[in-house]
Short mmCIF file of C-alpha atoms and ligand atoms in Angstrom, two decimals:
data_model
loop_
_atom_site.label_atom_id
_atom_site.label_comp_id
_atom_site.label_asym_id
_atom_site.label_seq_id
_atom_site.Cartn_x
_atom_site.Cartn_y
_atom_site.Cartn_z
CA UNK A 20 170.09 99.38 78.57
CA UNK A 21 172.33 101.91 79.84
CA UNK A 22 175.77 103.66 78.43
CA UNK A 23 177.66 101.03 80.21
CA UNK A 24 176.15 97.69 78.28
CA UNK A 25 177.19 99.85 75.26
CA UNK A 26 181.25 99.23 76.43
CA UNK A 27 183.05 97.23 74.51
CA UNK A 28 184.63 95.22 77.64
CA UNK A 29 186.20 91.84 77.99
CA UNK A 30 186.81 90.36 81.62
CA UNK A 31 188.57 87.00 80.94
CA UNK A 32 191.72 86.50 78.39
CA UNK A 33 194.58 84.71 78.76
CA UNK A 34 198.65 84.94 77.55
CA UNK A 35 201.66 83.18 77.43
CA UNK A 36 201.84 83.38 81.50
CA UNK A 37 199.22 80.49 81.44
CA UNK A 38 197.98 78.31 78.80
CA UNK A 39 198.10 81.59 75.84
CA UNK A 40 199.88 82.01 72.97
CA UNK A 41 200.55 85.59 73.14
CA UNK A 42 202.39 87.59 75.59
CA UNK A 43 200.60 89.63 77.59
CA UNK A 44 201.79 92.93 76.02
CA UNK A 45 200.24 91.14 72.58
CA UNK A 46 197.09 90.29 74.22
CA UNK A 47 196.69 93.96 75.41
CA UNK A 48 197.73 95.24 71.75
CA UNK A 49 194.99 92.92 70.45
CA UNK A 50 192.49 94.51 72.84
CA UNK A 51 193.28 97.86 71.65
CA UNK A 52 192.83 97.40 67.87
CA UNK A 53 189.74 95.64 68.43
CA UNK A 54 188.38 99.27 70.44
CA UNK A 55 187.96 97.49 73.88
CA UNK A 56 187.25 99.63 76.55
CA UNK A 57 187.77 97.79 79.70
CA UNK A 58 190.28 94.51 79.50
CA UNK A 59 190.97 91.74 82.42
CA UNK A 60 193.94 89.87 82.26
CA UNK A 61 193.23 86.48 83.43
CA UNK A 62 195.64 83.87 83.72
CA UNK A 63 195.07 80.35 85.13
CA UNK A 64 196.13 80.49 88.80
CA UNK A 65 198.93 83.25 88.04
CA UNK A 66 199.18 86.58 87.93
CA UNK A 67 202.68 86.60 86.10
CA UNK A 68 201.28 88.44 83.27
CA UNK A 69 199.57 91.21 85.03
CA UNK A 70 202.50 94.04 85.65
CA UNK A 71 203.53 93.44 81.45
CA UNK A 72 199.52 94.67 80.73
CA UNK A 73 199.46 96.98 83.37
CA UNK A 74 202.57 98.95 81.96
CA UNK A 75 201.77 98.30 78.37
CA UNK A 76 198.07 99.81 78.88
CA UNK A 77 199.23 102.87 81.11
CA UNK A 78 198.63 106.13 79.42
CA UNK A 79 196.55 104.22 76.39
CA UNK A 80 192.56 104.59 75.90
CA UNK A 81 191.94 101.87 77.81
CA UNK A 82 191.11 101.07 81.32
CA UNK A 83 193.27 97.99 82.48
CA UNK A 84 191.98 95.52 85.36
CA UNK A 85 194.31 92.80 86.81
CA UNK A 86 193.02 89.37 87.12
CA UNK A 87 192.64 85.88 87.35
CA UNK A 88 191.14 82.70 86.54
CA UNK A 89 191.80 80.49 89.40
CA UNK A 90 190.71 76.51 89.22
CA UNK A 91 189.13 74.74 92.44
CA UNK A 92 186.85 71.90 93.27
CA UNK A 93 183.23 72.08 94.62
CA UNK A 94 181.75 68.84 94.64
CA UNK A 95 184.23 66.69 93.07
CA UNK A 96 184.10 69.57 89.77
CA UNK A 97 186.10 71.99 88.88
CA UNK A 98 184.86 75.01 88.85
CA UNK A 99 186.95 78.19 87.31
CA UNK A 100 186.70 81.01 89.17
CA UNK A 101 187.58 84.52 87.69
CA UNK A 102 188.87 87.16 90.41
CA UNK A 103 188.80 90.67 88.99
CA UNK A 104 190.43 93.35 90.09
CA UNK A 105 192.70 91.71 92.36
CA UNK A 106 195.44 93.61 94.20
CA UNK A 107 198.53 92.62 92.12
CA UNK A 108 200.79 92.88 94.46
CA UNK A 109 199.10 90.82 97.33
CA UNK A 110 201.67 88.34 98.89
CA UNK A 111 199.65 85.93 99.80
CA UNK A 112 197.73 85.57 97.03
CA UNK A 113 200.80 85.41 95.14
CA UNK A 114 201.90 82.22 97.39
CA UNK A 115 198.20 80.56 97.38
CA UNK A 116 198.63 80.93 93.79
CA UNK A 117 202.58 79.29 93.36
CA UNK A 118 201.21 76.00 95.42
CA UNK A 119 198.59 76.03 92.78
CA UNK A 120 201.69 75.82 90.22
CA UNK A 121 203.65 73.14 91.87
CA UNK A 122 200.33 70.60 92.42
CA UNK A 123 199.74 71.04 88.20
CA UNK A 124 203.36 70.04 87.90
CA UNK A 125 202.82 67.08 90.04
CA UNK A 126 199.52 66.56 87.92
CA UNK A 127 201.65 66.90 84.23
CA UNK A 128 203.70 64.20 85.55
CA UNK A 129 200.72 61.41 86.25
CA UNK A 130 198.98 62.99 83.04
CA UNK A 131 202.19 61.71 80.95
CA UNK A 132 202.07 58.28 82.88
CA UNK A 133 198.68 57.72 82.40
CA UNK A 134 199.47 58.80 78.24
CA UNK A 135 202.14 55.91 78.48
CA UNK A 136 200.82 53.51 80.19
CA UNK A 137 198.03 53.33 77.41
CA UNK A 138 200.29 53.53 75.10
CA UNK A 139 200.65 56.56 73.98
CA UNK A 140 203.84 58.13 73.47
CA UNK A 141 205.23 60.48 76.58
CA UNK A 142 204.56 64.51 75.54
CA UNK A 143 205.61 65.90 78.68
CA UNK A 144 208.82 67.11 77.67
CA UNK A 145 206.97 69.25 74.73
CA UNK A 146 204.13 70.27 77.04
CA UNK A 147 206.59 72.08 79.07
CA UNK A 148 208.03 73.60 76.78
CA UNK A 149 204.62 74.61 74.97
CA UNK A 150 204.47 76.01 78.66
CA UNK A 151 207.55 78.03 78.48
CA UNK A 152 209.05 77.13 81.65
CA UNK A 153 206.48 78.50 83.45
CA UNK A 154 204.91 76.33 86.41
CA UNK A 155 201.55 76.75 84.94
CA UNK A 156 202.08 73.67 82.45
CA UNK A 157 198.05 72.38 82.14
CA UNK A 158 195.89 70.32 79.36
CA UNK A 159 195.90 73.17 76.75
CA UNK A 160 199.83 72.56 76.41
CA UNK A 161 199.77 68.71 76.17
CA UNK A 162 197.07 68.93 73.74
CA UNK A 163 199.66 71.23 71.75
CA UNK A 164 202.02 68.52 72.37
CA UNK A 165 199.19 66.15 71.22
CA UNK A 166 198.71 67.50 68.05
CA UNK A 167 202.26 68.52 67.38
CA UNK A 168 203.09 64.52 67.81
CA UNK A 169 200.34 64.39 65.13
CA UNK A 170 198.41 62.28 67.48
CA UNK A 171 195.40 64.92 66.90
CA UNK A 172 194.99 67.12 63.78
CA UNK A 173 193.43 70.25 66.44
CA UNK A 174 192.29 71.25 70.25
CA UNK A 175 188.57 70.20 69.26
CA UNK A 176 189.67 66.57 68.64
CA UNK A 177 191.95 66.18 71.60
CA UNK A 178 189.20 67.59 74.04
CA UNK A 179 187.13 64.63 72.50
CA UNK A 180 189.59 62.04 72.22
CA UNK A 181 191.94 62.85 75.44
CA UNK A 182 192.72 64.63 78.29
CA UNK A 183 188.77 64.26 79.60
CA UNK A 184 187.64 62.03 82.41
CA UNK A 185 187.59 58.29 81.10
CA UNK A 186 189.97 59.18 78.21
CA UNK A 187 193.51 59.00 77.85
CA UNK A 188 195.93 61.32 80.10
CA UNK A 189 193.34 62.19 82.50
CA UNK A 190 194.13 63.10 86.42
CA UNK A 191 191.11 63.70 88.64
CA UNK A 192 193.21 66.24 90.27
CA UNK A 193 192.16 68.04 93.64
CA UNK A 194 192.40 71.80 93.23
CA UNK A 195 191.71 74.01 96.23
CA UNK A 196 188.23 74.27 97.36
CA UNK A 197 186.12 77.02 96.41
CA UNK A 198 186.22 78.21 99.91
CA UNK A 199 189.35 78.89 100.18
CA UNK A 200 189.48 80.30 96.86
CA UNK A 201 186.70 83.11 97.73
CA UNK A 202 188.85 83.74 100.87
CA UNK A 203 192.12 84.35 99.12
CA UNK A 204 190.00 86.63 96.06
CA UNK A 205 187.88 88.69 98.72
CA UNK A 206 191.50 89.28 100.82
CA UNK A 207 192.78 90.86 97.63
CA UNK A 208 190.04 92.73 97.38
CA UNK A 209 188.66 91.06 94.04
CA UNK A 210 185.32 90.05 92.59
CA UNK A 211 184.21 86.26 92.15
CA UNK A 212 182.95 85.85 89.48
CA UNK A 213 182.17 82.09 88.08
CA UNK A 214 183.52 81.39 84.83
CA UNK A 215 181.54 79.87 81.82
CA UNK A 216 179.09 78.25 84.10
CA UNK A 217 177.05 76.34 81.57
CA UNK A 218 180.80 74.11 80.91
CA UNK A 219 180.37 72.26 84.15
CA UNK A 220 176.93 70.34 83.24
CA UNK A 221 175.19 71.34 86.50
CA UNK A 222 171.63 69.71 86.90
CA UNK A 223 169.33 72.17 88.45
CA UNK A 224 170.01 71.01 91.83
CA UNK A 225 173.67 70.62 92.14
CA UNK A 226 173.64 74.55 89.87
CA UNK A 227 170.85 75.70 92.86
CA UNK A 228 173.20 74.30 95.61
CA UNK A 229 176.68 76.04 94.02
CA UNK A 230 175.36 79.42 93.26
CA UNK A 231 173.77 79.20 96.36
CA UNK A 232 177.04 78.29 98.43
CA UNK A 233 178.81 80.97 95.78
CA UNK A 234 177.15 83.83 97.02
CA UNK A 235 177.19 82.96 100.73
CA UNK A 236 180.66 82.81 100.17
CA UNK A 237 180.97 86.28 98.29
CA UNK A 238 180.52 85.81 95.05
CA UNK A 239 179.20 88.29 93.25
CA UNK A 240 179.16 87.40 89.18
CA UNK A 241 178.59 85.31 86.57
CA UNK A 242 180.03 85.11 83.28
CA UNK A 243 176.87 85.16 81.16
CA UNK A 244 178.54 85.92 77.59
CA UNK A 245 181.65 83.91 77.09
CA UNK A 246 183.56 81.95 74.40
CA UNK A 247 182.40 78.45 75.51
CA UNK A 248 178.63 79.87 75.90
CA UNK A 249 175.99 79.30 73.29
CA UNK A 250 173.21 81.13 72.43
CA UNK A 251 171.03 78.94 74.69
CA UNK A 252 173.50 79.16 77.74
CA UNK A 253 173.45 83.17 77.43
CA UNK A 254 169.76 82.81 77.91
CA UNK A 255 169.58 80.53 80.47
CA UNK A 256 172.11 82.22 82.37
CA UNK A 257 170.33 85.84 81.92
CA UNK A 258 167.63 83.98 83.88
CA UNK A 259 169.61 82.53 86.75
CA UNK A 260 172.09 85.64 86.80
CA UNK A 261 168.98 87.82 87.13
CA UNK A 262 167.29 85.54 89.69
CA UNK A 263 170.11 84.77 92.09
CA UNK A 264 170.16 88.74 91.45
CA UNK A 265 174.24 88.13 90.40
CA UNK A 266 175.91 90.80 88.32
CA UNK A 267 177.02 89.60 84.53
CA UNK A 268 180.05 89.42 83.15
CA UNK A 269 181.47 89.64 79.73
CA UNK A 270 184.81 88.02 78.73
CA UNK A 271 185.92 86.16 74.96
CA UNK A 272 188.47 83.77 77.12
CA UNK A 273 190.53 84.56 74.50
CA UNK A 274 194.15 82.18 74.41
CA UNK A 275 195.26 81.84 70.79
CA UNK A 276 194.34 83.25 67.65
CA UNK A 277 193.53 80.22 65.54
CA UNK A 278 192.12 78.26 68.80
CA UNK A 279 189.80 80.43 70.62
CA UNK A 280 186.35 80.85 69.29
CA UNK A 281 186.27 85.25 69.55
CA UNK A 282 188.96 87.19 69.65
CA UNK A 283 189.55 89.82 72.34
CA UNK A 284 186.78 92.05 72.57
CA UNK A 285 184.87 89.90 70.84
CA UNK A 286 182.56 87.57 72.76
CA UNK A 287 179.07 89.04 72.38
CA UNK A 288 177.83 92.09 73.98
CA UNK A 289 175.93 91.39 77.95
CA UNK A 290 172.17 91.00 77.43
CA UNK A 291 170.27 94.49 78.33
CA UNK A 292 168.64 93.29 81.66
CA UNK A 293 171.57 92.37 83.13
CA UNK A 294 173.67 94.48 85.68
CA UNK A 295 177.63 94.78 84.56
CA UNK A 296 180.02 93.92 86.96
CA UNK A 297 182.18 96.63 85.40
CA UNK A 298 179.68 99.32 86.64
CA UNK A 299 181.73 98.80 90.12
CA UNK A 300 184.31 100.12 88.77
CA UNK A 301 182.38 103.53 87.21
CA UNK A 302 183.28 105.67 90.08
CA UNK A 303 187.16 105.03 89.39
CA UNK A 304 186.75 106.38 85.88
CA UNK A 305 184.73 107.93 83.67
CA UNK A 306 184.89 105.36 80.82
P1 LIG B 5 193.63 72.85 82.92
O1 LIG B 5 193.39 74.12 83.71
O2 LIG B 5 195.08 72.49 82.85
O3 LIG B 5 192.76 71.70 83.36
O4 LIG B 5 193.25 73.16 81.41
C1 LIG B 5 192.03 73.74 81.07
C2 LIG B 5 192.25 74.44 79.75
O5 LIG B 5 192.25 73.48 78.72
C3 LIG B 5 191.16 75.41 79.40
O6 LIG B 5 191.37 76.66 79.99
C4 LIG B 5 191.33 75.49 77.91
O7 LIG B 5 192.44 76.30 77.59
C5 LIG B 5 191.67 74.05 77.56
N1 LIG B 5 190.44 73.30 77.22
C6 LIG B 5 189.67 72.55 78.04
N2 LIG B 5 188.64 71.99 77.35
C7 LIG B 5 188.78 72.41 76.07
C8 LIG B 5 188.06 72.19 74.86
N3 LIG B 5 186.97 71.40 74.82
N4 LIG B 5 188.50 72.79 73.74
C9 LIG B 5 189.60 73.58 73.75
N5 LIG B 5 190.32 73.81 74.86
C10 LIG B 5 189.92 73.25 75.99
MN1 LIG B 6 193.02 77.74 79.25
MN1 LIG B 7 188.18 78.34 82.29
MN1 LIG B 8 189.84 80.93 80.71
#
């Protein structure tokens, strides 16, 4: 246990520039009541949100680090990877990132076709507009659009009922590879860092083979305590974390206050014998 597990830090929330319901100034407002001391922006495939948080953190007591949650496939999964402490104003990451926006346009489109041609009303229109014009329209805003065309009563029944492979308004979509992905992150000068690993249902093997491909690739984390994350996966992923010798992350993936599980700040503390990523980032600051 050292000073820096006692941090109240949070490496993965999301706003209104993705699939949020908060702007990003909100989010960061939210983080500060709730006495975080480090807070990561992190946006599906855009960092839109990142100069708002940036500027609404500067001067406050609390250290700000842009990121983002970017999706690609390994293996016919998809696998979220969070890149932390990008460089915000990195032009090609910014244009690796808008393709990333027009392909989940394309994808809305056969989601709503596959909705209709079960018979299920089209909720495109209001899933755009759940996404606020921005190109980063994805499942979280049709299942608003679900439940506002009281087709659902919440986000827990959609996620069982649609929107998941063999259910209704599914696209096995093909995100970039995780390759790439690591390229475009490490360029920036981020940190990989795999998202809520326990989500994707690895077997041993096919977990063995991506970590292992991961951190050949650069990879350096994994997001041990998380929203998604039981009490189980925080202990099974202590074990691998410590055994791949990975550093372990922290983050509530926070998007809406009556959806998400914790609020910012709120996910539970990083088990003891686990290196935090965030002690990279002690020699910036003195937190
Ligand atoms: P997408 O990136 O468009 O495939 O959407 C993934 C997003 O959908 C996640 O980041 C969550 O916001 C939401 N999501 C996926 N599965 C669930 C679930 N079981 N419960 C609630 N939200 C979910
Ligand atoms: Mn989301
Ligand atoms: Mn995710
Ligand atoms: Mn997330």
């Amino acid at each position: 246990m050292t000073i820096l597990h006692d941090l109240n830090v949070d490496l993965h929330t999301h706003s209104k520039a993705s699939d949020g319901s908060l702007s990003p100034s909100e989010v960061m407002e939210r983080a500060l009541s709730n006495d975080v001391d480090i807070v990561a922006l992190t946006d599906h495939d855009t960092i839109e949100g990142v100069h708002e948080a940036m500027q609404y953190t500067e001067g406050k007591n609390i250290y700000f680090i842009p990121g983002v949650e970017i999706s690609t496939s390994w293996a016919g999964v998809c696998i979220h990877v969070l890149g932390l402490n990008i460089n915000p104003n990195d032009e090609q990451l910014k244009k690796s990132l808008s393709k990333i926006q027009d392909s989940r346009y394309t994808r809305a489109q056969l989601m709503d076709k596959d909705l209709t041609d079960k018979g299920f009303p089209s909720v495109i229109k209001d899933a755009l507009e759940f996404a606020g014009g921005t190109g980063q329209v994805g499942r979280a805003h049709f299942a608003r659009a679900l439940i506002k065309k009281e087709l659902c009563e919440d986000m827990r029944e959609v996620f069982n009922k649609f929107l998941i492979k063999g259910k209704p308004g599914f696209v096995d979509h093909q995100w970039p590879s995780l390759k790439s992905v690591m390229e475009i992150i490490k360029k920036s000068k981020g940190l990989g860092v795999i998202a809520h690993p326990a989500r994707y249902r690895l077997n041993y093997s096919m977990l063995t083979c991506l970590l292992e491909e991961f951190q050949e690739l650069g990879g350096v984390g994994l997001e041990v305590s998380t929203g998604s994350h039981s009490a189980l996966d925080i202990e099974n992923f202590k074990r691998i974390t410590n055994d791949f010798r990975f550093e372990g992350s922290r983050g509530s993936d926070f998007h809406c206050p009556n959806e998400s599980r914790y609020d910012v700040g709120k996910a539970p503390y990083l088990p003891d014998s686990l290196l935090p990523i965030w002690s990279r980032w002690k020699a910036e600051r003195v937190f």
